[in-house]
């Protein structure tokens, strides 16, 4: 998987039959970008996709590990940022068409050690602590797509439950799923106010919010699906990701 076009196989979940496999096209993000100056913004692109796969973090923002401590870059101890991209996830995910999106994984490391659970500070209205801006690609060097304008949502991998859940806009009170902007070249979608890094993908909403079963309307059938899973949390047997309309894991 170290060259564009090479393929392997992965097992897919999220509502597909157990054991379903699909070929992976892997666009490697190495060599990683080296961050040495904490006073400058982080602006990293995936070498093979350029600005269509991008991470931007304002200057002065604290990048934290799972221990809550800031990871401070220097010339002696740079932070390495790697963006890897993979071919599309399932094409129908909770009323969202994801067929145009690639997986995008963002990883931080320092001294050769992965920064586990990396996140950034996000305070609504702050000029500094506004979280990160990420641009998720909708096409690849070997694929030409023509995605349409609409409501683009972002999903990330929840490690604890091994489920994909909606990413929230960390400036919203109460929290709401972040909505992205389709860029003018229609090759990527940009999302702002992202607090935590993970494996991401984006999708175009194809049904009204609350249309759990994807039949194009919100009715008592959808309410029944939510009712059956009411109170269940991500990782529990009764949890139904389709019924988690606001993507908060409950």
PDB file of C-alpha atoms in Angstrom:
ATOM      1  CA  UNK A   1       0.000   0.000   0.000  1.00  0.00           C
ATOM      2  CA  UNK A   2       2.946   2.365  -0.332  1.00  0.00           C
ATOM      3  CA  UNK A   3       2.243   3.433  -3.906  1.00  0.00           C
ATOM      4  CA  UNK A   4      -0.753   5.112  -5.490  1.00  0.00           C
ATOM      5  CA  UNK A   5      -2.924   2.538  -7.186  1.00  0.00           C
ATOM      6  CA  UNK A   6      -1.810  -0.454  -5.136  1.00  0.00           C
ATOM      7  CA  UNK A   7      -4.739  -2.120  -3.439  1.00  0.00           C
ATOM      8  CA  UNK A   8      -5.445  -4.322  -0.480  1.00  0.00           C
ATOM      9  CA  UNK A   9      -8.692  -5.212   1.277  1.00  0.00           C
ATOM     10  CA  UNK A  10     -10.450  -4.094   4.412  1.00  0.00           C
ATOM     11  CA  UNK A  11     -13.503  -5.376   6.277  1.00  0.00           C
ATOM     12  CA  UNK A  12     -16.329  -2.830   6.344  1.00  0.00           C
ATOM     13  CA  UNK A  13     -18.962  -2.397   9.036  1.00  0.00           C
ATOM     14  CA  UNK A  14     -21.550   0.320   9.779  1.00  0.00           C
ATOM     15  CA  UNK A  15     -24.593  -1.580   8.570  1.00  0.00           C
ATOM     16  CA  UNK A  16     -23.011  -3.651   5.795  1.00  0.00           C
ATOM     17  CA  UNK A  17     -23.134  -7.459   5.962  1.00  0.00           C
ATOM     18  CA  UNK A  18     -20.438  -8.885   8.282  1.00  0.00           C
ATOM     19  CA  UNK A  19     -17.241  -9.692   6.423  1.00  0.00           C
ATOM     20  CA  UNK A  20     -17.998  -7.401   3.464  1.00  0.00           C
ATOM     21  CA  UNK A  21     -14.750  -6.374   1.857  1.00  0.00           C
ATOM     22  CA  UNK A  22     -13.801  -3.584  -0.515  1.00  0.00           C
ATOM     23  CA  UNK A  23     -10.537  -2.688  -2.219  1.00  0.00           C
ATOM     24  CA  UNK A  24      -8.553   0.160  -0.680  1.00  0.00           C
ATOM     25  CA  UNK A  25      -6.665   2.759  -2.670  1.00  0.00           C
ATOM     26  CA  UNK A  26      -4.109   4.313  -0.362  1.00  0.00           C
ATOM     27  CA  UNK A  27      -2.579   7.731  -0.954  1.00  0.00           C
ATOM     28  CA  UNK A  28       0.344   7.930   1.487  1.00  0.00           C
ATOM     29  CA  UNK A  29       0.917  11.155   3.362  1.00  0.00           C
ATOM     30  CA  UNK A  30       4.601  10.601   4.109  1.00  0.00           C
ATOM     31  CA  UNK A  31       7.014  12.204   4.552  1.00  0.00           C
ATOM     32  CA  UNK A  32       5.258  13.942   7.436  1.00  0.00           C
ATOM     33  CA  UNK A  33       5.311  17.727   7.752  1.00  0.00           C
ATOM     34  CA  UNK A  34       7.583  18.975  10.531  1.00  0.00           C
ATOM     35  CA  UNK A  35       6.245  21.689  12.855  1.00  0.00           C
ATOM     36  CA  UNK A  36       9.021  23.475  14.785  1.00  0.00           C
ATOM     37  CA  UNK A  37       7.689  26.958  15.637  1.00  0.00           C
ATOM     38  CA  UNK A  38       4.813  27.156  18.164  1.00  0.00           C
ATOM     39  CA  UNK A  39       4.174  30.821  17.265  1.00  0.00           C
ATOM     40  CA  UNK A  40       3.201  30.022  13.683  1.00  0.00           C
ATOM     41  CA  UNK A  41      -0.042  28.445  12.461  1.00  0.00           C
ATOM     42  CA  UNK A  42      -0.072  24.814  11.409  1.00  0.00           C
ATOM     43  CA  UNK A  43      -0.926  24.465   7.730  1.00  0.00           C
ATOM     44  CA  UNK A  44      -0.356  20.970   6.341  1.00  0.00           C
ATOM     45  CA  UNK A  45      -1.413  19.430   3.035  1.00  0.00           C
ATOM     46  CA  UNK A  46      -1.387  15.799   1.909  1.00  0.00           C
ATOM     47  CA  UNK A  47       1.415  15.675  -0.712  1.00  0.00           C
ATOM     48  CA  UNK A  48      -0.556  13.652  -3.268  1.00  0.00           C
ATOM     49  CA  UNK A  49      -3.772  15.657  -3.006  1.00  0.00           C
ATOM     50  CA  UNK A  50      -2.517  19.146  -2.134  1.00  0.00           C
ATOM     51  CA  UNK A  51      -5.073  21.644  -0.766  1.00  0.00           C
ATOM     52  CA  UNK A  52      -7.878  19.102  -1.179  1.00  0.00           C
ATOM     53  CA  UNK A  53      -6.625  17.327   1.958  1.00  0.00           C
ATOM     54  CA  UNK A  54      -5.542  19.940   4.461  1.00  0.00           C
ATOM     55  CA  UNK A  55      -5.222  20.736   8.174  1.00  0.00           C
ATOM     56  CA  UNK A  56      -5.082  24.315   9.478  1.00  0.00           C
ATOM     57  CA  UNK A  57      -4.639  25.271  13.138  1.00  0.00           C
ATOM     58  CA  UNK A  58      -4.294  28.911  14.300  1.00  0.00           C
ATOM     59  CA  UNK A  59      -1.016  30.081  15.843  1.00  0.00           C
ATOM     60  CA  UNK A  60      -0.865  29.716  19.604  1.00  0.00           C
ATOM     61  CA  UNK A  61      -3.360  26.854  19.745  1.00  0.00           C
ATOM     62  CA  UNK A  62      -2.499  24.122  22.236  1.00  0.00           C
ATOM     63  CA  UNK A  63      -2.330  20.657  20.696  1.00  0.00           C
ATOM     64  CA  UNK A  64      -3.077  18.259  23.534  1.00  0.00           C
ATOM     65  CA  UNK A  65      -2.523  14.565  24.011  1.00  0.00           C
ATOM     66  CA  UNK A  66      -4.798  12.236  25.964  1.00  0.00           C
ATOM     67  CA  UNK A  67      -3.002  13.307  29.174  1.00  0.00           C
ATOM     68  CA  UNK A  68      -4.204  16.887  28.677  1.00  0.00           C
ATOM     69  CA  UNK A  69      -0.715  18.347  28.327  1.00  0.00           C
ATOM     70  CA  UNK A  70       0.188  20.653  25.447  1.00  0.00           C
ATOM     71  CA  UNK A  71       2.589  19.184  22.901  1.00  0.00           C
ATOM     72  CA  UNK A  72       5.028  22.035  22.193  1.00  0.00           C
ATOM     73  CA  UNK A  73       7.108  21.875  19.019  1.00  0.00           C
ATOM     74  CA  UNK A  74      10.696  23.109  18.772  1.00  0.00           C
ATOM     75  CA  UNK A  75      13.607  22.725  16.375  1.00  0.00           C
ATOM     76  CA  UNK A  76      14.999  20.042  18.687  1.00  0.00           C
ATOM     77  CA  UNK A  77      11.650  18.282  19.159  1.00  0.00           C
ATOM     78  CA  UNK A  78       9.402  18.976  16.146  1.00  0.00           C
ATOM     79  CA  UNK A  79       5.837  17.790  15.898  1.00  0.00           C
ATOM     80  CA  UNK A  80       5.231  15.587  12.868  1.00  0.00           C
ATOM     81  CA  UNK A  81       1.835  15.811  11.164  1.00  0.00           C
ATOM     82  CA  UNK A  82       0.767  13.142   8.694  1.00  0.00           C
ATOM     83  CA  UNK A  83      -2.384  13.123   6.560  1.00  0.00           C
ATOM     84  CA  UNK A  84      -3.254   9.804   4.935  1.00  0.00           C
ATOM     85  CA  UNK A  85      -6.190   9.227   2.613  1.00  0.00           C
ATOM     86  CA  UNK A  86      -8.055   6.092   1.564  1.00  0.00           C
ATOM     87  CA  UNK A  87     -10.777   5.263  -0.934  1.00  0.00           C
ATOM     88  CA  UNK A  88     -14.485   5.877  -0.218  1.00  0.00           C
ATOM     89  CA  UNK A  89     -16.382   4.421   2.746  1.00  0.00           C
ATOM     90  CA  UNK A  90     -19.870   2.883   2.302  1.00  0.00           C
ATOM     91  CA  UNK A  91     -22.026   4.883  -0.106  1.00  0.00           C
ATOM     92  CA  UNK A  92     -25.104   5.176   2.124  1.00  0.00           C
ATOM     93  CA  UNK A  93     -24.544   6.087   5.748  1.00  0.00           C
ATOM     94  CA  UNK A  94     -27.484   7.170   7.940  1.00  0.00           C
ATOM     95  CA  UNK A  95     -29.233   9.164   5.212  1.00  0.00           C
ATOM     96  CA  UNK A  96     -25.968  10.644   3.959  1.00  0.00           C
ATOM     97  CA  UNK A  97     -24.380   9.891   0.582  1.00  0.00           C
ATOM     98  CA  UNK A  98     -20.667   9.308   1.211  1.00  0.00           C
ATOM     99  CA  UNK A  99     -19.788   7.906  -2.204  1.00  0.00           C
ATOM    100  CA  UNK A 100     -17.751  10.986  -3.160  1.00  0.00           C
ATOM    101  CA  UNK A 101     -15.664  11.117   0.008  1.00  0.00           C
ATOM    102  CA  UNK A 102     -12.297   9.645   0.906  1.00  0.00           C
ATOM    103  CA  UNK A 103     -11.258   8.588   4.373  1.00  0.00           C
ATOM    104  CA  UNK A 104      -8.784  11.102   5.800  1.00  0.00           C
ATOM    105  CA  UNK A 105      -6.625  10.236   8.806  1.00  0.00           C
ATOM    106  CA  UNK A 106      -4.724  12.979  10.693  1.00  0.00           C
ATOM    107  CA  UNK A 107      -1.933  11.912  13.053  1.00  0.00           C
ATOM    108  CA  UNK A 108       0.444  13.869  15.293  1.00  0.00           C
ATOM    109  CA  UNK A 109       3.693  12.490  16.686  1.00  0.00           C
ATOM    110  CA  UNK A 110       6.726  13.838  18.531  1.00  0.00           C
ATOM    111  CA  UNK A 111      10.052  12.091  18.917  1.00  0.00           C
ATOM    112  CA  UNK A 112       8.685   9.158  16.936  1.00  0.00           C
ATOM    113  CA  UNK A 113       5.847   8.647  19.453  1.00  0.00           C
ATOM    114  CA  UNK A 114       2.213   8.975  18.360  1.00  0.00           C
ATOM    115  CA  UNK A 115       0.277  11.669  20.232  1.00  0.00           C
ATOM    116  CA  UNK A 116      -2.691   9.586  21.352  1.00  0.00           C
ATOM    117  CA  UNK A 117      -6.096  11.267  21.409  1.00  0.00           C
ATOM    118  CA  UNK A 118      -4.792  14.500  19.905  1.00  0.00           C
ATOM    119  CA  UNK A 119      -7.131  17.500  20.139  1.00  0.00           C
ATOM    120  CA  UNK A 120      -7.010  21.289  20.168  1.00  0.00           C
ATOM    121  CA  UNK A 121      -8.582  23.943  22.340  1.00  0.00           C
ATOM    122  CA  UNK A 122     -11.830  25.434  21.094  1.00  0.00           C
ATOM    123  CA  UNK A 123     -13.602  28.356  22.773  1.00  0.00           C
ATOM    124  CA  UNK A 124     -16.617  29.903  21.053  1.00  0.00           C
ATOM    125  CA  UNK A 125     -15.805  33.393  19.800  1.00  0.00           C
ATOM    126  CA  UNK A 126     -12.073  33.166  20.518  1.00  0.00           C
ATOM    127  CA  UNK A 127      -9.678  34.504  17.876  1.00  0.00           C
ATOM    128  CA  UNK A 128      -7.091  31.887  18.879  1.00  0.00           C
ATOM    129  CA  UNK A 129      -8.847  28.891  20.416  1.00  0.00           C
ATOM    130  CA  UNK A 130     -11.191  28.276  17.516  1.00  0.00           C
ATOM    131  CA  UNK A 131     -10.302  24.649  16.926  1.00  0.00           C
ATOM    132  CA  UNK A 132      -8.927  23.322  13.663  1.00  0.00           C
ATOM    133  CA  UNK A 133     -10.066  23.670  10.073  1.00  0.00           C
ATOM    134  CA  UNK A 134      -9.885  20.518   7.973  1.00  0.00           C
ATOM    135  CA  UNK A 135     -10.485  20.022   4.276  1.00  0.00           C
ATOM    136  CA  UNK A 136     -11.670  16.540   3.286  1.00  0.00           C
ATOM    137  CA  UNK A 137     -11.103  15.414  -0.331  1.00  0.00           C
ATOM    138  CA  UNK A 138     -13.962  14.363  -2.582  1.00  0.00           C
ATOM    139  CA  UNK A 139     -11.773  13.075  -5.370  1.00  0.00           C
ATOM    140  CA  UNK A 140      -8.422  11.412  -5.882  1.00  0.00           C
ATOM    141  CA  UNK A 141      -5.611  11.428  -8.447  1.00  0.00           C
ATOM    142  CA  UNK A 142      -7.316   8.538 -10.231  1.00  0.00           C
ATOM    143  CA  UNK A 143     -10.942   9.596  -9.875  1.00  0.00           C
ATOM    144  CA  UNK A 144     -12.983  12.491 -11.321  1.00  0.00           C
ATOM    145  CA  UNK A 145     -16.165  13.315  -9.423  1.00  0.00           C
ATOM    146  CA  UNK A 146     -18.820  16.003  -9.639  1.00  0.00           C
ATOM    147  CA  UNK A 147     -20.377  16.341  -6.177  1.00  0.00           C
ATOM    148  CA  UNK A 148     -23.357  18.643  -5.805  1.00  0.00           C
ATOM    149  CA  UNK A 149     -23.955  21.566  -3.410  1.00  0.00           C
ATOM    150  CA  UNK A 150     -25.999  20.776  -0.323  1.00  0.00           C
ATOM    151  CA  UNK A 151     -25.601  20.017   3.363  1.00  0.00           C
ATOM    152  CA  UNK A 152     -22.235  18.330   3.873  1.00  0.00           C
ATOM    153  CA  UNK A 153     -21.665  16.599   7.223  1.00  0.00           C
ATOM    154  CA  UNK A 154     -18.492  15.252   8.802  1.00  0.00           C
ATOM    155  CA  UNK A 155     -18.054  11.896  10.552  1.00  0.00           C
ATOM    156  CA  UNK A 156     -15.203  10.556  12.654  1.00  0.00           C
ATOM    157  CA  UNK A 157     -14.220   7.192  14.045  1.00  0.00           C
ATOM    158  CA  UNK A 158     -15.081   6.721  17.708  1.00  0.00           C
ATOM    159  CA  UNK A 159     -12.374   4.347  18.906  1.00  0.00           C
ATOM    160  CA  UNK A 160     -14.207   3.190  22.033  1.00  0.00           C
ATOM    161  CA  UNK A 161     -17.276   1.957  20.147  1.00  0.00           C
ATOM    162  CA  UNK A 162     -15.655   1.343  16.727  1.00  0.00           C
ATOM    163  CA  UNK A 163     -18.514   3.338  15.199  1.00  0.00           C
ATOM    164  CA  UNK A 164     -18.540   6.414  12.991  1.00  0.00           C
ATOM    165  CA  UNK A 165     -20.410   9.349  14.548  1.00  0.00           C
ATOM    166  CA  UNK A 166     -21.111  12.915  13.473  1.00  0.00           C
ATOM    167  CA  UNK A 167     -18.478  15.527  14.354  1.00  0.00           C
ATOM    168  CA  UNK A 168     -19.788  18.513  16.296  1.00  0.00           C
ATOM    169  CA  UNK A 169     -19.029  22.181  15.677  1.00  0.00           C
ATOM    170  CA  UNK A 170     -17.256  23.085  18.921  1.00  0.00           C
ATOM    171  CA  UNK A 171     -18.513  26.687  18.692  1.00  0.00           C
ATOM    172  CA  UNK A 172     -22.163  25.650  18.819  1.00  0.00           C
ATOM    173  CA  UNK A 173     -23.990  25.824  22.158  1.00  0.00           C
ATOM    174  CA  UNK A 174     -25.644  23.377  22.478  1.00  0.00           C
ATOM    175  CA  UNK A 175     -23.420  21.237  20.277  1.00  0.00           C
ATOM    176  CA  UNK A 176     -24.639  20.529  16.758  1.00  0.00           C
ATOM    177  CA  UNK A 177     -23.099  18.557  13.879  1.00  0.00           C
ATOM    178  CA  UNK A 178     -20.643  20.687  11.926  1.00  0.00           C
ATOM    179  CA  UNK A 179     -21.736  21.648   8.407  1.00  0.00           C
ATOM    180  CA  UNK A 180     -19.075  21.991   5.719  1.00  0.00           C
ATOM    181  CA  UNK A 181     -18.554  24.266   2.748  1.00  0.00           C
ATOM    182  CA  UNK A 182     -18.191  22.676  -0.679  1.00  0.00           C
ATOM    183  CA  UNK A 183     -15.189  24.365  -2.292  1.00  0.00           C
ATOM    184  CA  UNK A 184     -15.632  26.051  -5.667  1.00  0.00           C
ATOM    185  CA  UNK A 185     -13.699  23.364  -7.559  1.00  0.00           C
ATOM    186  CA  UNK A 186     -16.011  20.716  -6.023  1.00  0.00           C
ATOM    187  CA  UNK A 187     -13.012  18.604  -5.106  1.00  0.00           C
ATOM    188  CA  UNK A 188     -13.241  18.990  -1.327  1.00  0.00           C
ATOM    189  CA  UNK A 189     -15.324  20.180   1.628  1.00  0.00           C
ATOM    190  CA  UNK A 190     -13.926  22.425   4.370  1.00  0.00           C
ATOM    191  CA  UNK A 191     -15.062  22.217   8.001  1.00  0.00           C
ATOM    192  CA  UNK A 192     -14.199  24.665  10.795  1.00  0.00           C
ATOM    193  CA  UNK A 193     -14.173  24.431  14.608  1.00  0.00           C
ATOM    194  CA  UNK A 194     -12.996  20.823  14.874  1.00  0.00           C
ATOM    195  CA  UNK A 195     -11.630  19.959  18.311  1.00  0.00           C
ATOM    196  CA  UNK A 196     -10.439  16.357  18.014  1.00  0.00           C
ATOM    197  CA  UNK A 197      -8.481  14.462  15.373  1.00  0.00           C
ATOM    198  CA  UNK A 198      -9.403  11.055  14.056  1.00  0.00           C
ATOM    199  CA  UNK A 199     -10.267   9.240  10.837  1.00  0.00           C
ATOM    200  CA  UNK A 200     -12.729  11.469   8.979  1.00  0.00           C
ATOM    201  CA  UNK A 201     -15.023  11.289   5.999  1.00  0.00           C
ATOM    202  CA  UNK A 202     -17.780  13.554   4.759  1.00  0.00           C
ATOM    203  CA  UNK A 203     -21.113  13.049   3.049  1.00  0.00           C
ATOM    204  CA  UNK A 204     -23.998  14.905   1.432  1.00  0.00           C
ATOM    205  CA  UNK A 205     -27.270  14.654   3.355  1.00  0.00           C
ATOM    206  CA  UNK A 206     -29.854  13.008   1.110  1.00  0.00           C
ATOM    207  CA  UNK A 207     -32.833  12.937   3.464  1.00  0.00           C
ATOM    208  CA  UNK A 208     -34.384  15.375   5.976  1.00  0.00           C
ATOM    209  CA  UNK A 209     -32.811  15.423   9.425  1.00  0.00           C
ATOM    210  CA  UNK A 210     -34.774  12.888  11.462  1.00  0.00           C
ATOM    211  CA  UNK A 211     -35.540  10.611   8.498  1.00  0.00           C
ATOM    212  CA  UNK A 212     -34.051   7.561  10.196  1.00  0.00           C
ATOM    213  CA  UNK A 213     -35.143   4.893   7.716  1.00  0.00           C
ATOM    214  CA  UNK A 214     -34.249   6.959   4.634  1.00  0.00           C
ATOM    215  CA  UNK A 215     -37.693   6.943   2.986  1.00  0.00           C
ATOM    216  CA  UNK A 216     -37.644  10.712   2.380  1.00  0.00           C
ATOM    217  CA  UNK A 217     -40.016  11.716   5.187  1.00  0.00           C
ATOM    218  CA  UNK A 218     -40.039  12.064   8.959  1.00  0.00           C
ATOM    219  CA  UNK A 219     -42.919  10.115  10.474  1.00  0.00           C
ATOM    220  CA  UNK A 220     -43.907   7.694  13.236  1.00  0.00           C
ATOM    221  CA  UNK A 221     -41.752   4.934  11.773  1.00  0.00           C
ATOM    222  CA  UNK A 222     -38.684   7.087  12.446  1.00  0.00           C
ATOM    223  CA  UNK A 223     -39.930   7.893  15.941  1.00  0.00           C
ATOM    224  CA  UNK A 224     -40.326   4.158  16.587  1.00  0.00           C
ATOM    225  CA  UNK A 225     -36.702   3.504  15.605  1.00  0.00           C
ATOM    226  CA  UNK A 226     -35.517   6.215  17.986  1.00  0.00           C
ATOM    227  CA  UNK A 227     -37.817   4.944  20.730  1.00  0.00           C
ATOM    228  CA  UNK A 228     -36.412   1.414  20.442  1.00  0.00           C
ATOM    229  CA  UNK A 229     -32.900   2.707  21.044  1.00  0.00           C
ATOM    230  CA  UNK A 230     -33.774   5.545  23.414  1.00  0.00           C
ATOM    231  CA  UNK A 231     -31.177   6.055  26.150  1.00  0.00           C
ATOM    232  CA  UNK A 232     -28.649   3.637  24.622  1.00  0.00           C
ATOM    233  CA  UNK A 233     -25.077   4.841  24.402  1.00  0.00           C
ATOM    234  CA  UNK A 234     -22.452   4.228  21.762  1.00  0.00           C
ATOM    235  CA  UNK A 235     -20.858   0.829  22.401  1.00  0.00           C
ATOM    236  CA  UNK A 236     -23.960  -0.703  24.015  1.00  0.00           C
ATOM    237  CA  UNK A 237     -25.843  -3.506  22.296  1.00  0.00           C
ATOM    238  CA  UNK A 238     -29.044  -1.464  21.944  1.00  0.00           C
ATOM    239  CA  UNK A 239     -27.300   1.538  20.395  1.00  0.00           C
ATOM    240  CA  UNK A 240     -28.448   2.293  16.847  1.00  0.00           C
ATOM    241  CA  UNK A 241     -26.270   4.901  15.089  1.00  0.00           C
ATOM    242  CA  UNK A 242     -29.140   5.737  12.724  1.00  0.00           C
ATOM    243  CA  UNK A 243     -31.231   6.828  15.699  1.00  0.00           C
ATOM    244  CA  UNK A 244     -28.487   9.113  17.014  1.00  0.00           C
ATOM    245  CA  UNK A 245     -29.730  12.099  15.004  1.00  0.00           C
ATOM    246  CA  UNK A 246     -27.474  14.724  16.593  1.00  0.00           C
ATOM    247  CA  UNK A 247     -24.391  12.474  16.627  1.00  0.00           C
ATOM    248  CA  UNK A 248     -23.643  12.821  20.349  1.00  0.00           C
ATOM    249  CA  UNK A 249     -23.278   9.079  20.944  1.00  0.00           C
ATOM    250  CA  UNK A 250     -26.528   8.739  22.954  1.00  0.00           C
TER     251      UNK A 250
END
